[in-house]
PDB file of N, CA and C in Angstrom:
ATOM      1  N   MET I   1     149.682  75.143 138.705  1.00 87.00           N
ATOM      2  CA  MET I   1     148.602  76.106 138.837  1.00 87.00           C
ATOM      3  C   MET I   1     148.704  77.208 137.775  1.00 87.00           C
ATOM      4  N   PHE I   2     149.914  77.605 137.491  1.00 87.00           N
ATOM      5  CA  PHE I   2     150.128  78.642 136.487  1.00 87.00           C
ATOM      6  C   PHE I   2     149.685  78.164 135.107  1.00 87.00           C
ATOM      7  N   ILE I   3     149.957  76.877 134.828  1.00 89.00           N
ATOM      8  CA  ILE I   3     149.574  76.304 133.531  1.00 89.00           C
ATOM      9  C   ILE I   3     148.048  76.274 133.397  1.00 89.00           C
ATOM     10  N   VAL I   4     147.364  75.921 134.473  1.00 89.00           N
ATOM     11  CA  VAL I   4     145.898  75.895 134.454  1.00 89.00           C
ATOM     12  C   VAL I   4     145.368  77.313 134.228  1.00 89.00           C
ATOM     13  N   HIS I   5     145.960  78.269 134.902  1.00 92.00           N
ATOM     14  CA  HIS I   5     145.542  79.668 134.759  1.00 92.00           C
ATOM     15  C   HIS I   5     145.752  80.146 133.316  1.00 92.00           C
ATOM     16  N   CYS I   6     146.892  79.830 132.740  1.00 94.00           N
ATOM     17  CA  CYS I   6     147.173  80.216 131.355  1.00 94.00           C
ATOM     18  C   CYS I   6     146.219  79.531 130.384  1.00 94.00           C
ATOM     19  N   SER I   7     145.923  78.274 130.651  1.00 94.00           N
ATOM     20  CA  SER I   7     144.994  77.539 129.785  1.00 94.00           C
ATOM     21  C   SER I   7     143.602  78.169 129.829  1.00 94.00           C
ATOM     22  N   LEU I   8     143.151  78.494 131.024  1.00 95.00           N
ATOM     23  CA  LEU I   8     141.840  79.130 131.161  1.00 95.00           C
ATOM     24  C   LEU I   8     141.823  80.504 130.490  1.00 95.00           C
ATOM     25  N   PHE I   9     142.916  81.221 130.620  1.00 95.00           N
ATOM     26  CA  PHE I   9     143.019  82.530 129.981  1.00 95.00           C
ATOM     27  C   PHE I   9     142.977  82.393 128.458  1.00 95.00           C
ATOM     28  N   THR I  10     143.642  81.362 127.941  1.00 95.00           N
ATOM     29  CA  THR I  10     143.636  81.105 126.499  1.00 95.00           C
ATOM     30  C   THR I  10     142.227  80.768 126.018  1.00 95.00           C
ATOM     31  N   VAL I  11     141.531  79.940 126.773  1.00 96.00           N
ATOM     32  CA  VAL I  11     140.148  79.590 126.430  1.00 96.00           C
ATOM     33  C   VAL I  11     139.277  80.849 126.462  1.00 96.00           C
ATOM     34  N   HIS I  12     139.474  81.654 127.491  1.00 97.00           N
ATOM     35  CA  HIS I  12     138.708  82.896 127.624  1.00 97.00           C
ATOM     36  C   HIS I  12     138.965  83.811 126.423  1.00 97.00           C
ATOM     37  N   CYS I  13     140.207  83.958 126.034  1.00 97.00           N
ATOM     38  CA  CYS I  13     140.548  84.802 124.882  1.00 97.00           C
ATOM     39  C   CYS I  13     139.962  84.245 123.590  1.00 97.00           C
ATOM     40  N   SER I  14     139.987  82.939 123.447  1.00 97.00           N
ATOM     41  CA  SER I  14     139.417  82.314 122.251  1.00 97.00           C
ATOM     42  C   SER I  14     137.916  82.563 122.176  1.00 97.00           C
ATOM     43  N   LEU I  15     137.243  82.387 123.295  1.00 98.00           N
ATOM     44  CA  LEU I  15     135.800  82.630 123.327  1.00 98.00           C
ATOM     45  C   LEU I  15     135.486  84.099 123.057  1.00 98.00           C
ATOM     46  N   PHE I  16     136.311  84.975 123.588  1.00 98.00           N
ATOM     47  CA  PHE I  16     136.120  86.403 123.354  1.00 98.00           C
ATOM     48  C   PHE I  16     136.301  86.738 121.871  1.00 98.00           C
ATOM     49  N   THR I  17     137.280  86.109 121.245  1.00 98.00           N
ATOM     50  CA  THR I  17     137.517  86.313 119.811  1.00 98.00           C
ATOM     51  C   THR I  17     136.322  85.831 118.993  1.00 98.00           C
ATOM     52  N   VAL I  18     135.797  84.661 119.346  1.00 98.00           N
ATOM     53  CA  VAL I  18     134.611  84.133 118.662  1.00 98.00           C
ATOM     54  C   VAL I  18     133.435  85.087 118.863  1.00 98.00           C
ATOM     55  N   HIS I  19     133.271  85.561 120.091  1.00 98.00           N
ATOM     56  CA  HIS I  19     132.184  86.489 120.405  1.00 98.00           C
ATOM     57  C   HIS I  19     132.308  87.765 119.566  1.00 98.00           C
ATOM     58  N   CYS I  20     133.502  88.309 119.484  1.00 98.00           N
ATOM     59  CA  CYS I  20     133.722  89.526 118.691  1.00 98.00           C
ATOM     60  C   CYS I  20     133.465  89.272 117.208  1.00 98.00           C
ATOM     61  N   SER I  21     133.894  88.124 116.722  1.00 98.00           N
ATOM     62  CA  SER I  21     133.668  87.786 115.313  1.00 98.00           C
ATOM     63  C   SER I  21     132.174  87.693 115.018  1.00 98.00           C
ATOM     64  N   LEU I  22     131.440  87.037 115.907  1.00 98.00           N
ATOM     65  CA  LEU I  22     129.993  86.922 115.722  1.00 98.00           C
ATOM     66  C   LEU I  22     129.320  88.289 115.796  1.00 98.00           C
ATOM     67  N   PHE I  23     129.821  89.141 116.675  1.00 98.00           N
ATOM     68  CA  PHE I  23     129.269  90.487 116.795  1.00 98.00           C
ATOM     69  C   PHE I  23     129.497  91.274 115.505  1.00 98.00           C
ATOM     70  N   ILE I  24     130.677  91.132 114.920  1.00 98.00           N
ATOM     71  CA  ILE I  24     130.984  91.815 113.655  1.00 98.00           C
ATOM     72  C   ILE I  24     130.079  91.301 112.537  1.00 98.00           C
ATOM     73  N   VAL I  25     129.883  89.981 112.481  1.00 98.00           N
ATOM     74  CA  VAL I  25     128.983  89.396 111.477  1.00 98.00           C
ATOM     75  C   VAL I  25     127.562  89.915 111.691  1.00 98.00           C
ATOM     76  N   HIS I  26     127.134  89.951 112.944  1.00 98.00           N
ATOM     77  CA  HIS I  26     125.795  90.447 113.280  1.00 98.00           C
ATOM     78  C   HIS I  26     125.631  91.897 112.825  1.00 98.00           C
ATOM     79  N   CYS I  27     126.614  92.734 113.111  1.00 99.00           N
ATOM     80  CA  CYS I  27     126.549  94.144 112.702  1.00 99.00           C
ATOM     81  C   CYS I  27     126.534  94.282 111.182  1.00 99.00           C
ATOM     82  N   SER I  28     127.312  93.451 110.510  1.00 98.00           N
ATOM     83  CA  SER I  28     127.335  93.498 109.046  1.00 98.00           C
ATOM     84  C   SER I  28     125.973  93.121 108.473  1.00 98.00           C
ATOM     85  N   LEU I  29     125.388  92.058 109.012  1.00 98.00           N
ATOM     86  CA  LEU I  29     124.067  91.639 108.536  1.00 98.00           C
ATOM     87  C   LEU I  29     123.009  92.693 108.838  1.00 98.00           C
ATOM     88  N   LEU I  30     123.134  93.330 109.997  1.00 98.00           N
ATOM     89  CA  LEU I  30     122.190  94.383 110.360  1.00 98.00           C
ATOM     90  C   LEU I  30     122.321  95.573 109.414  1.00 98.00           C
ATOM     91  N   THR I  31     123.551  95.893 109.034  1.00 98.00           N
ATOM     92  CA  THR I  31     123.784  96.982 108.082  1.00 98.00           C
ATOM     93  C   THR I  31     123.163  96.651 106.726  1.00 98.00           C
ATOM     94  N   VAL I  32     123.352  95.416 106.275  1.00 98.00           N
ATOM     95  CA  VAL I  32     122.752  94.985 105.002  1.00 98.00           C
ATOM     96  C   VAL I  32     121.231  95.051 105.096  1.00 98.00           C
ATOM     97  N   HIS I  33     120.686  94.574 106.211  1.00 98.00           N
ATOM     98  CA  HIS I  33     119.237  94.589 106.418  1.00 98.00           C
ATOM     99  C   HIS I  33     118.707  96.022 106.375  1.00 98.00           C
ATOM    100  N   CYS I  34     119.378  96.931 107.071  1.00 98.00           N
ATOM    101  CA  CYS I  34     118.943  98.333 107.084  1.00 98.00           C
ATOM    102  C   CYS I  34     119.045  98.957 105.694  1.00 98.00           C
ATOM    103  N   SER I  35     120.105  98.628 104.974  1.00 98.00           N
ATOM    104  CA  SER I  35     120.263  99.161 103.617  1.00 98.00           C
ATOM    105  C   SER I  35     119.130  98.681 102.717  1.00 98.00           C
ATOM    106  N   LEU I  36     118.808  97.396 102.810  1.00 98.00           N
ATOM    107  CA  LEU I  36     117.712  96.852 102.003  1.00 98.00           C
ATOM    108  C   LEU I  36     116.376  97.471 102.404  1.00 98.00           C
ATOM    109  N   PHE I  37     116.207  97.734 103.694  1.00 98.00           N
ATOM    110  CA  PHE I  37     114.977  98.368 104.170  1.00 98.00           C
ATOM    111  C   PHE I  37     114.851  99.776 103.601  1.00 98.00           C
ATOM    112  N   ILE I  38     115.961 100.517 103.565  1.00 98.00           N
ATOM    113  CA  ILE I  38     115.956 101.873 103.006  1.00 98.00           C
ATOM    114  C   ILE I  38     115.624 101.829 101.512  1.00 98.00           C
ATOM    115  N   VAL I  39     116.216 100.866 100.795  1.00 98.00           N
ATOM    116  CA  VAL I  39     115.916 100.713  99.363  1.00 98.00           C
ATOM    117  C   VAL I  39     114.440 100.373  99.176  1.00 98.00           C
ATOM    118  N   HIS I  40     113.924  99.468 100.005  1.00 98.00           N
ATOM    119  CA  HIS I  40     112.514  99.072  99.941  1.00 98.00           C
ATOM    120  C   HIS I  40     111.610 100.285 100.165  1.00 98.00           C
ATOM    121  N   CYS I  41     111.927 101.093 101.178  1.00 98.00           N
ATOM    122  CA  CYS I  41     111.113 102.282 101.459  1.00 98.00           C
ATOM    123  C   CYS I  41     111.186 103.289 100.315  1.00 98.00           C
ATOM    124  N   SER I  42     112.359 103.433  99.731  1.00 98.00           N
ATOM    125  CA  SER I  42     112.509 104.359  98.602  1.00 98.00           C
ATOM    126  C   SER I  42     111.666 103.904  97.414  1.00 98.00           C
ATOM    127  N   LEU I  43     111.722 102.607  97.118  1.00 98.00           N
ATOM    128  CA  LEU I  43     110.925 102.076  96.006  1.00 98.00           C
ATOM    129  C   LEU I  43     109.434 102.205  96.290  1.00 98.00           C
ATOM    130  N   LEU I  44     109.055 102.007  97.539  1.00 98.00           N
ATOM    131  CA  LEU I  44     107.652 102.148  97.916  1.00 98.00           C
ATOM    132  C   LEU I  44     107.196 103.594  97.755  1.00 98.00           C
ATOM    133  N   THR I  45     108.059 104.539  98.104  1.00 98.00           N
ATOM    134  CA  THR I  45     107.744 105.959  97.936  1.00 98.00           C
ATOM    135  C   THR I  45     107.562 106.300  96.458  1.00 98.00           C
ATOM    136  N   VAL I  46     108.461 105.792  95.615  1.00 98.00           N
ATOM    137  CA  VAL I  46     108.343 106.019  94.169  1.00 98.00           C
ATOM    138  C   VAL I  46     107.048 105.405  93.649  1.00 98.00           C
ATOM    139  N   HIS I  47     106.754 104.191  94.088  1.00 98.00           N
ATOM    140  CA  HIS I  47     105.530 103.499  93.664  1.00 98.00           C
ATOM    141  C   HIS I  47     104.298 104.308  94.060  1.00 98.00           C
ATOM    142  N   CYS I  48     104.270 104.801  95.298  1.00 98.00           N
ATOM    143  CA  CYS I  48     103.122 105.587  95.760  1.00 98.00           C
ATOM    144  C   CYS I  48     103.000 106.897  94.987  1.00 98.00           C
ATOM    145  N   SER I  49     104.124 107.533  94.698  1.00 97.00           N
ATOM    146  CA  SER I  49     104.096 108.782  93.925  1.00 97.00           C
ATOM    147  C   SER I  49     103.536 108.545  92.529  1.00 97.00           C
ATOM    148  N   LEU I  50     103.975 107.457  91.889  1.00 98.00           N
ATOM    149  CA  LEU I  50     103.455 107.127  90.558  1.00 98.00           C
ATOM    150  C   LEU I  50     101.968 106.795  90.610  1.00 98.00           C
ATOM    151  N   PHE I  51     101.551 106.118  91.665  1.00 97.00           N
ATOM    152  CA  PHE I  51     100.137 105.778  91.824  1.00 97.00           C
ATOM    153  C   PHE I  51      99.301 107.042  91.987  1.00 97.00           C
ATOM    154  N   ILE I  52      99.793 108.001  92.782  1.00 97.00           N
ATOM    155  CA  ILE I  52      99.078 109.268  92.974  1.00 97.00           C
ATOM    156  C   ILE I  52      99.004 110.041  91.657  1.00 97.00           C
ATOM    157  N   ALA I  53     100.111 110.060  90.908  1.00 96.00           N
ATOM    158  CA  ALA I  53     100.114 110.739  89.608  1.00 96.00           C
ATOM    159  C   ALA I  53      99.122 110.072  88.658  1.00 96.00           C
ATOM    160  N   HIS I  54      99.085 108.751  88.673  1.00 96.00           N
ATOM    161  CA  HIS I  54      98.151 107.994  87.831  1.00 96.00           C
ATOM    162  C   HIS I  54      96.711 108.348  88.195  1.00 96.00           C
ATOM    163  N   CYS I  55      96.412 108.377  89.485  1.00 95.00           N
ATOM    164  CA  CYS I  55      95.056 108.724  89.930  1.00 95.00           C
ATOM    165  C   CYS I  55      94.697 110.153  89.541  1.00 95.00           C
ATOM    166  N   SER I  56      95.661 111.059  89.626  1.00 93.00           N
ATOM    167  CA  SER I  56      95.412 112.452  89.233  1.00 93.00           C
ATOM    168  C   SER I  56      95.089 112.550  87.750  1.00 93.00           C
ATOM    169  N   LEU I  57      95.820 111.796  86.924  1.00 94.00           N
ATOM    170  CA  LEU I  57      95.540 111.804  85.483  1.00 94.00           C
ATOM    171  C   LEU I  57      94.158 111.247  85.182  1.00 94.00           C
ATOM    172  N   ILE I  58      93.791 110.187  85.879  1.00 92.00           N
ATOM    173  CA  ILE I  58      92.455 109.603  85.672  1.00 92.00           C
ATOM    174  C   ILE I  58      91.381 110.612  86.067  1.00 92.00           C
ATOM    175  N   THR I  59      91.592 111.298  87.189  1.00 91.00           N
ATOM    176  CA  THR I  59      90.621 112.298  87.644  1.00 91.00           C
ATOM    177  C   THR I  59      90.524 113.448  86.648  1.00 91.00           C
ATOM    178  N   SER I  60      91.664 113.900  86.143  1.00 89.00           N
ATOM    179  CA  SER I  60      91.665 114.984  85.148  1.00 89.00           C
ATOM    180  C   SER I  60      90.932 114.561  83.884  1.00 89.00           C
ATOM    181  N   SER I  61      91.185 113.340  83.429  1.00 87.00           N
ATOM    182  CA  SER I  61      90.500 112.836  82.228  1.00 87.00           C
ATOM    183  C   SER I  61      89.008 112.744  82.463  1.00 87.00           C
ATOM    184  N   ALA I  62      88.624 112.276  83.631  1.00 84.00           N
ATOM    185  CA  ALA I  62      87.197 112.158  83.941  1.00 84.00           C
ATOM    186  C   ALA I  62      86.547 113.532  83.982  1.00 84.00           C
ATOM    187  N   ASN I  63      87.245 114.519  84.512  1.00 82.00           N
ATOM    188  CA  ASN I  63      86.692 115.881  84.568  1.00 82.00           C
ATOM    189  C   ASN I  63      86.539 116.478  83.174  1.00 82.00           C
ATOM    190  N   LEU I  64      87.437 116.144  82.250  1.00 82.00           N
ATOM    191  CA  LEU I  64      87.313 116.641  80.874  1.00 82.00           C
ATOM    192  C   LEU I  64      86.046 116.113  80.218  1.00 82.00           C
ATOM    193  N   PHE I  65      85.728 114.849  80.476  1.00 80.00           N
ATOM    194  CA  PHE I  65      84.535 114.258  79.866  1.00 80.00           C
ATOM    195  C   PHE I  65      83.254 114.755  80.521  1.00 80.00           C
ATOM    196  N   LYS I  66      83.335 115.311  81.726  1.00 77.00           N
ATOM    197  CA  LYS I  66      82.145 115.804  82.420  1.00 77.00           C
ATOM    198  C   LYS I  66      81.784 117.228  82.007  1.00 77.00           C
ATOM    199  N   GLN I  67      82.672 117.944  81.329  1.00 68.00           N
ATOM    200  CA  GLN I  67      82.402 119.334  80.957  1.00 68.00           C
ATOM    201  C   GLN I  67      81.246 119.397  79.958  1.00 68.00           C
ATOM    202  N   PRO I  68      80.357 120.377  80.142  1.00 63.00           N
ATOM    203  CA  PRO I  68      79.197 120.494  79.233  1.00 63.00           C
ATOM    204  C   PRO I  68      79.589 120.727  77.781  1.00 63.00           C
ATOM    205  N   SER I  69      80.705 121.379  77.514  1.00 61.00           N
ATOM    206  CA  SER I  69      81.094 121.672  76.132  1.00 61.00           C
ATOM    207  C   SER I  69      81.413 120.401  75.351  1.00 61.00           C
ATOM    208  N   ASN I  70      81.750 119.339  76.041  1.00 54.00           N
ATOM    209  CA  ASN I  70      82.060 118.085  75.361  1.00 54.00           C
ATOM    210  C   ASN I  70      80.838 117.174  75.244  1.00 54.00           C
ATOM    211  N   ASN I  71      79.732 117.624  75.763  1.00 55.00           N
ATOM    212  CA  ASN I  71      78.525 116.805  75.764  1.00 55.00           C
ATOM    213  C   ASN I  71      77.735 117.091  74.480  1.00 55.00           C
ATOM    214  N   CYS I  72      77.520 116.073  73.663  1.00 59.00           N
ATOM    215  CA  CYS I  72      76.808 116.253  72.391  1.00 59.00           C
ATOM    216  C   CYS I  72      75.392 116.765  72.621  1.00 59.00           C
ATOM    217  N   TYR I  73      74.753 116.314  73.661  1.00 55.00           N
ATOM    218  CA  TYR I  73      73.373 116.704  73.936  1.00 55.00           C
ATOM    219  C   TYR I  73      73.285 118.208  74.207  1.00 55.00           C
ATOM    220  N   SER I  74      74.232 118.743  74.977  1.00 55.00           N
ATOM    221  CA  SER I  74      74.186 120.173  75.315  1.00 55.00           C
ATOM    222  C   SER I  74      74.543 121.044  74.112  1.00 55.00           C
ATOM    223  N   LYS I  75      75.304 120.536  73.158  1.00 55.00           N
ATOM    224  CA  LYS I  75      75.674 121.312  71.972  1.00 55.00           C
ATOM    225  C   LYS I  75      74.479 121.509  71.040  1.00 55.00           C
ATOM    226  N   HIS I  76      73.580 120.550  71.012  1.00 54.00           N
ATOM    227  CA  HIS I  76      72.457 120.614  70.081  1.00 54.00           C
ATOM    228  C   HIS I  76      71.246 121.312  70.666  1.00 54.00           C
ATOM    229  N   GLN I  77      71.311 121.792  71.884  1.00 54.00           N
ATOM    230  CA  GLN I  77      70.153 122.474  72.480  1.00 54.00           C
ATOM    231  C   GLN I  77      70.182 123.949  72.199  1.00 54.00           C
TER     232      GLN I  77
END
């Protein structure tokens, strides 16, 4: 009976070790996933900032061309 008990305990410990190993792998993968997500969000923020700056430059350029002083027709009147 003692041998059976020890065998079951050994199996239990082995399964627990496997479970802990899988948990560590899971946590490591989750950490990598979160890190990549943070990098992705950072790049997206940079991309959006550049897009906003680009749109602002286009708007500024368009406003320069709309000014009456740059209009040939208004200069000759």
